[in-house]
Short mmCIF file of C-alpha atoms in Angstrom, two decimals:
data_model
loop_
_atom_site.label_atom_id
_atom_site.label_comp_id
_atom_site.label_asym_id
_atom_site.label_seq_id
_atom_site.Cartn_x
_atom_site.Cartn_y
_atom_site.Cartn_z
CA MET A 1 86.46 101.46 93.91
CA HIS A 2 88.95 99.02 95.43
CA ILE A 3 91.91 100.63 97.18
CA PRO A 4 94.66 98.08 97.88
CA LEU A 5 96.04 99.97 100.87
CA LEU A 6 92.68 99.56 102.56
CA SER A 7 92.30 95.83 101.97
CA PRO A 8 92.37 93.49 104.98
CA VAL A 9 95.37 91.54 103.71
CA GLY A 10 96.89 91.84 107.17
CA ARG A 11 94.39 89.33 108.49
CA VAL A 12 96.33 86.54 106.80
CA ARG A 13 98.97 86.96 109.51
CA PRO A 14 98.26 84.71 112.53
CA ALA A 15 97.05 87.20 115.13
CA SER A 16 97.84 85.00 118.09
CA ARG A 17 101.45 84.58 116.94
CA LEU A 18 101.89 88.33 116.66
CA SER A 19 100.38 88.89 120.08
CA ARG A 20 102.68 86.30 121.63
CA ALA A 21 105.72 87.77 119.92
CA GLY A 22 104.83 91.24 121.16
CA ALA A 23 104.27 89.98 124.68
CA VAL A 24 107.55 88.04 124.74
CA CYS A 25 109.49 91.06 123.48
CA ALA A 26 107.77 93.28 126.06
CA VAL A 27 108.69 90.90 128.90
CA LEU A 28 112.28 90.52 127.72
CA GLY A 29 112.60 94.25 127.11
CA GLY A 30 111.26 94.95 130.58
CA ALA A 31 113.74 92.48 132.07
CA VAL A 32 116.70 94.08 130.29
CA THR A 33 115.49 97.51 131.35
CA ALA A 34 115.21 96.40 134.97
CA LEU A 35 118.71 94.89 134.95
CA VAL A 36 120.20 98.01 133.40
CA ALA A 37 118.38 100.28 135.84
CA ALA A 38 119.57 98.14 138.76
CA ARG A 39 123.18 98.32 137.47
CA TRP A 40 123.37 94.53 137.58
CA ARG A 41 127.09 93.81 137.69
CA PRO A 42 127.27 90.73 135.41
CA LEU A 43 125.46 92.60 132.65
CA ALA A 44 127.57 95.73 133.15
CA ASP A 45 130.77 93.67 133.00
CA LEU A 46 129.67 91.90 129.82
CA ASP A 47 128.74 95.24 128.25
CA ALA A 48 132.13 96.67 129.15
CA ARG A 49 134.07 93.73 127.73
CA ILE A 50 132.26 93.80 124.41
CA ALA A 51 132.41 97.59 124.12
CA GLU A 52 136.12 97.70 124.90
CA ALA A 53 136.90 94.99 122.34
CA LEU A 54 134.97 96.81 119.62
CA HIS A 55 136.53 100.16 120.49
CA ARG A 56 140.05 98.75 120.33
CA ARG A 57 139.32 97.56 116.84
CA ALA A 58 137.58 100.77 115.76
CA VAL A 59 140.53 103.04 116.60
CA THR A 60 142.70 101.01 114.21
CA GLU A 61 140.21 101.18 111.30
CA PRO A 62 139.44 104.85 110.51
CA GLY A 63 138.12 103.99 107.06
CA PHE A 64 135.57 101.52 108.42
CA VAL A 65 134.67 104.02 111.15
CA HIS A 66 133.85 106.55 108.43
CA VAL A 67 131.58 104.05 106.67
CA ASN A 68 129.77 103.32 109.93
CA ARG A 69 129.30 107.02 110.62
CA LEU A 70 127.79 107.56 107.18
CA LEU A 71 125.40 104.67 107.71
CA THR A 72 124.31 105.65 111.20
CA ASP A 73 124.10 109.40 110.53
CA TRP A 74 122.36 109.28 107.16
CA LEU A 75 120.98 106.00 105.88
CA TRP A 76 119.84 104.65 109.27
CA ASP A 77 119.37 107.89 111.18
CA PRO A 78 116.11 108.02 113.20
CA TRP A 79 114.97 111.02 111.16
CA THR A 80 115.42 109.02 107.96
CA PHE A 81 113.04 106.38 109.28
CA ARG A 82 110.60 109.04 110.48
CA ALA A 83 110.67 110.61 107.03
CA LEU A 84 109.77 107.24 105.48
CA ILE A 85 106.89 106.86 107.91
CA SER A 86 105.75 110.39 107.10
CA VAL A 87 105.67 109.59 103.39
CA ALA A 88 103.62 106.46 104.11
CA VAL A 89 101.24 108.41 106.35
CA VAL A 90 100.69 111.08 103.69
CA ALA A 91 100.07 108.40 101.04
CA LEU A 92 97.57 106.61 103.28
CA TRP A 93 95.75 109.84 104.08
CA TRP A 94 95.59 110.83 100.41
CA ARG A 95 94.19 107.42 99.44
CA GLY A 96 91.50 107.59 102.11
CA ALA A 97 92.96 105.23 104.71
CA ARG A 98 92.90 107.92 107.36
CA PRO A 99 92.44 105.75 110.47
CA LEU A 100 95.42 103.67 109.34
CA ALA A 101 97.47 106.82 108.69
CA VAL A 102 96.66 108.21 112.13
CA TRP A 103 97.50 104.88 113.77
CA ALA A 104 100.91 104.71 112.09
CA ALA A 105 101.69 108.31 112.99
CA ALA A 106 100.53 107.85 116.58
CA THR A 107 102.63 104.69 116.98
CA THR A 108 105.71 106.55 115.74
CA LEU A 109 105.06 109.40 118.17
CA LEU A 110 104.44 106.97 121.03
CA SER A 111 107.73 105.24 120.23
CA ALA A 112 109.63 108.52 120.56
CA LEU A 113 107.88 109.34 123.84
CA VAL A 114 108.55 105.89 125.32
CA GLN A 115 112.16 106.03 124.20
CA GLN A 116 112.79 109.42 125.80
CA GLY A 117 110.84 108.48 128.91
CA VAL A 118 112.90 105.34 129.48
CA LYS A 119 116.12 107.24 128.80
CA ALA A 120 115.19 109.81 131.45
CA ALA A 121 114.05 107.18 133.95
CA VAL A 122 117.11 104.93 133.61
CA GLY A 123 119.65 107.73 133.19
CA ARG A 124 122.46 105.50 131.97
CA ASP A 125 125.77 107.09 130.96
CA ARG A 126 127.24 106.37 127.56
CA PRO A 127 130.64 104.72 127.18
CA GLN A 128 133.52 107.12 127.78
CA TRP A 129 136.75 106.74 125.82
CA ALA A 130 140.09 108.53 125.95
CA ASP A 131 140.22 108.34 122.14
CA PRO A 132 136.60 108.33 120.92
CA VAL A 133 135.80 107.73 117.27
CA ASP A 134 132.32 109.27 117.49
CA SER A 135 130.09 111.07 119.96
CA ALA A 136 126.42 111.09 120.94
CA HIS A 137 124.19 112.96 123.37
CA TYR A 138 121.48 112.17 125.91
CA ALA A 139 121.23 109.03 128.00
CA ALA A 140 122.40 105.70 126.61
CA TYR A 141 119.52 103.32 127.34
CA PRO A 142 117.73 102.36 125.17
CA SER A 143 119.41 103.00 121.83
CA GLY A 144 117.17 105.45 120.02
CA HIS A 145 118.58 104.39 116.66
CA ALA A 146 117.84 100.71 117.32
CA MET A 147 114.36 101.32 118.72
CA THR A 148 113.31 103.75 115.99
CA ALA A 149 114.56 101.45 113.24
CA THR A 150 112.70 98.48 114.71
CA VAL A 151 109.40 100.30 115.12
CA SER A 152 109.62 102.01 111.73
CA CYS A 153 110.57 98.88 109.80
CA GLY A 154 107.84 96.93 111.56
CA LEU A 155 105.23 99.50 110.61
CA LEU A 156 106.44 99.81 107.03
CA LEU A 157 106.42 96.05 106.53
CA TRP A 158 102.92 95.87 108.01
CA LEU A 159 101.66 98.56 105.62
CA LEU A 160 103.35 96.88 102.68
CA HIS A 161 101.77 93.56 103.64
CA ARG A 162 98.33 95.15 103.83
CA SER A 163 98.83 96.60 100.35
CA GLY A 164 99.13 93.10 98.88
CA ALA A 165 102.73 93.47 97.73
CA ARG A 166 104.09 90.86 95.36
CA ARG A 167 106.29 88.10 96.76
CA GLY A 168 109.49 89.49 95.27
CA VAL A 169 108.83 92.97 96.60
CA TRP A 170 107.90 91.56 100.01
CA ARG A 171 111.05 89.48 100.28
CA ALA A 172 113.22 92.42 99.26
CA ALA A 173 111.53 94.63 101.84
CA VAL A 174 111.95 92.05 104.60
CA GLY A 175 115.63 91.71 103.72
CA ALA A 176 116.17 95.47 103.70
CA ALA A 177 114.36 95.82 107.02
CA ALA A 178 116.42 93.06 108.65
CA VAL A 179 119.69 94.55 107.41
CA SER A 180 118.64 98.00 108.59
CA VAL A 181 117.55 96.95 112.09
CA LEU A 182 120.57 94.76 112.71
CA GLY A 183 122.96 97.09 110.92
CA VAL A 184 122.05 100.24 112.79
CA GLY A 185 122.50 98.50 116.12
CA LEU A 186 125.92 97.20 115.12
CA THR A 187 127.04 100.63 113.92
CA ARG A 188 126.15 102.16 117.28
CA LEU A 189 128.22 99.51 119.05
CA TYR A 190 131.17 99.77 116.68
CA LEU A 191 131.28 103.56 117.06
CA GLY A 192 131.39 103.18 120.82
CA VAL A 193 128.37 105.33 121.63
CA HIS A 194 126.26 102.55 123.18
CA TRP A 195 126.60 99.53 125.40
CA PRO A 196 125.39 96.22 123.90
CA SER A 197 122.40 96.07 126.25
CA ASP A 198 121.34 99.54 125.03
CA VAL A 199 120.93 98.14 121.54
CA LEU A 200 119.31 94.92 122.75
CA GLY A 201 116.83 96.90 124.82
CA GLY A 202 116.05 99.16 121.86
CA TRP A 203 115.39 96.17 119.63
CA LEU A 204 113.15 94.43 122.17
CA LEU A 205 111.15 97.49 123.19
CA GLY A 206 110.75 98.54 119.56
CA ALA A 207 109.60 95.08 118.48
CA ALA A 208 107.11 94.93 121.36
CA LEU A 209 105.67 98.34 120.56
CA ALA A 210 105.36 97.63 116.84
CA ALA A 211 103.78 94.19 117.33
CA LEU A 212 101.28 95.38 119.94
CA ALA A 213 100.36 98.46 117.88
CA ILE A 214 99.71 96.33 114.79
CA ARG A 215 97.67 93.85 116.79
CA GLY A 216 95.80 96.72 118.41
CA PHE A 217 94.74 98.12 115.05
CA ASP A 218 93.58 94.70 113.87
CA ARG A 219 91.50 94.26 117.02
CA TRP A 220 90.05 97.75 116.63
CA CYS A 221 89.03 96.96 113.03
CA ALA A 222 87.49 93.67 114.12
CA GLY A 223 85.50 95.41 116.83
CA ALA A 224 82.93 96.94 114.51
CA PRO A 225 81.77 95.86 111.03
CA ALA A 226 81.88 99.48 109.81
CA ARG A 227 85.63 99.61 110.43
CA ARG A 228 86.52 96.37 108.66
CA GLY A 229 88.66 96.80 105.59
CA LEU A 230 90.31 100.00 106.81
#
């Protein structure tokens, strides 16, 4: 019996391009992390200028602040993305694609561990305002919202691609993923709970992790004939 979720559709994607993209994002993410950890003054000054400009605007637009809080706390909350991944993992497991389900779940867990590990190692303070429009806890770098959205959307698109989704569905999913990843980062900046480099670092580290995890699964499947088609 043919099970679409197990078909090797993902092989159509150029593997070398994905590997290069993951490597570039990893290098750039590492560079941003190093600059943030070193408190590089030009970056800190740029962060401060952008954050202050956005905050000045936010305090004059309470209605738009409310919309951003709804988006970041509900639609694009990290737990919303984790719930979507959980649904996908359960569906994969039920349909017999258990190695793929475990890989997706493990990548999501690894993302959370890397995120919290980098936060603890860098220990960056969040922006402080006399008149805040929102609040957040834990260290600032990297943005957990941005990183979780990037990893989750990357994994979900990968799984959808492997399922052989129709062109219309694929395009809609890519559009929704792009809006979600970019949108959640912008909401965190507008609400004044992150510096711009926090969001940039979250995007880069998340993209690197997703790309390398996807490439890793493809290489694992290619390593033994018995695993092909998983």
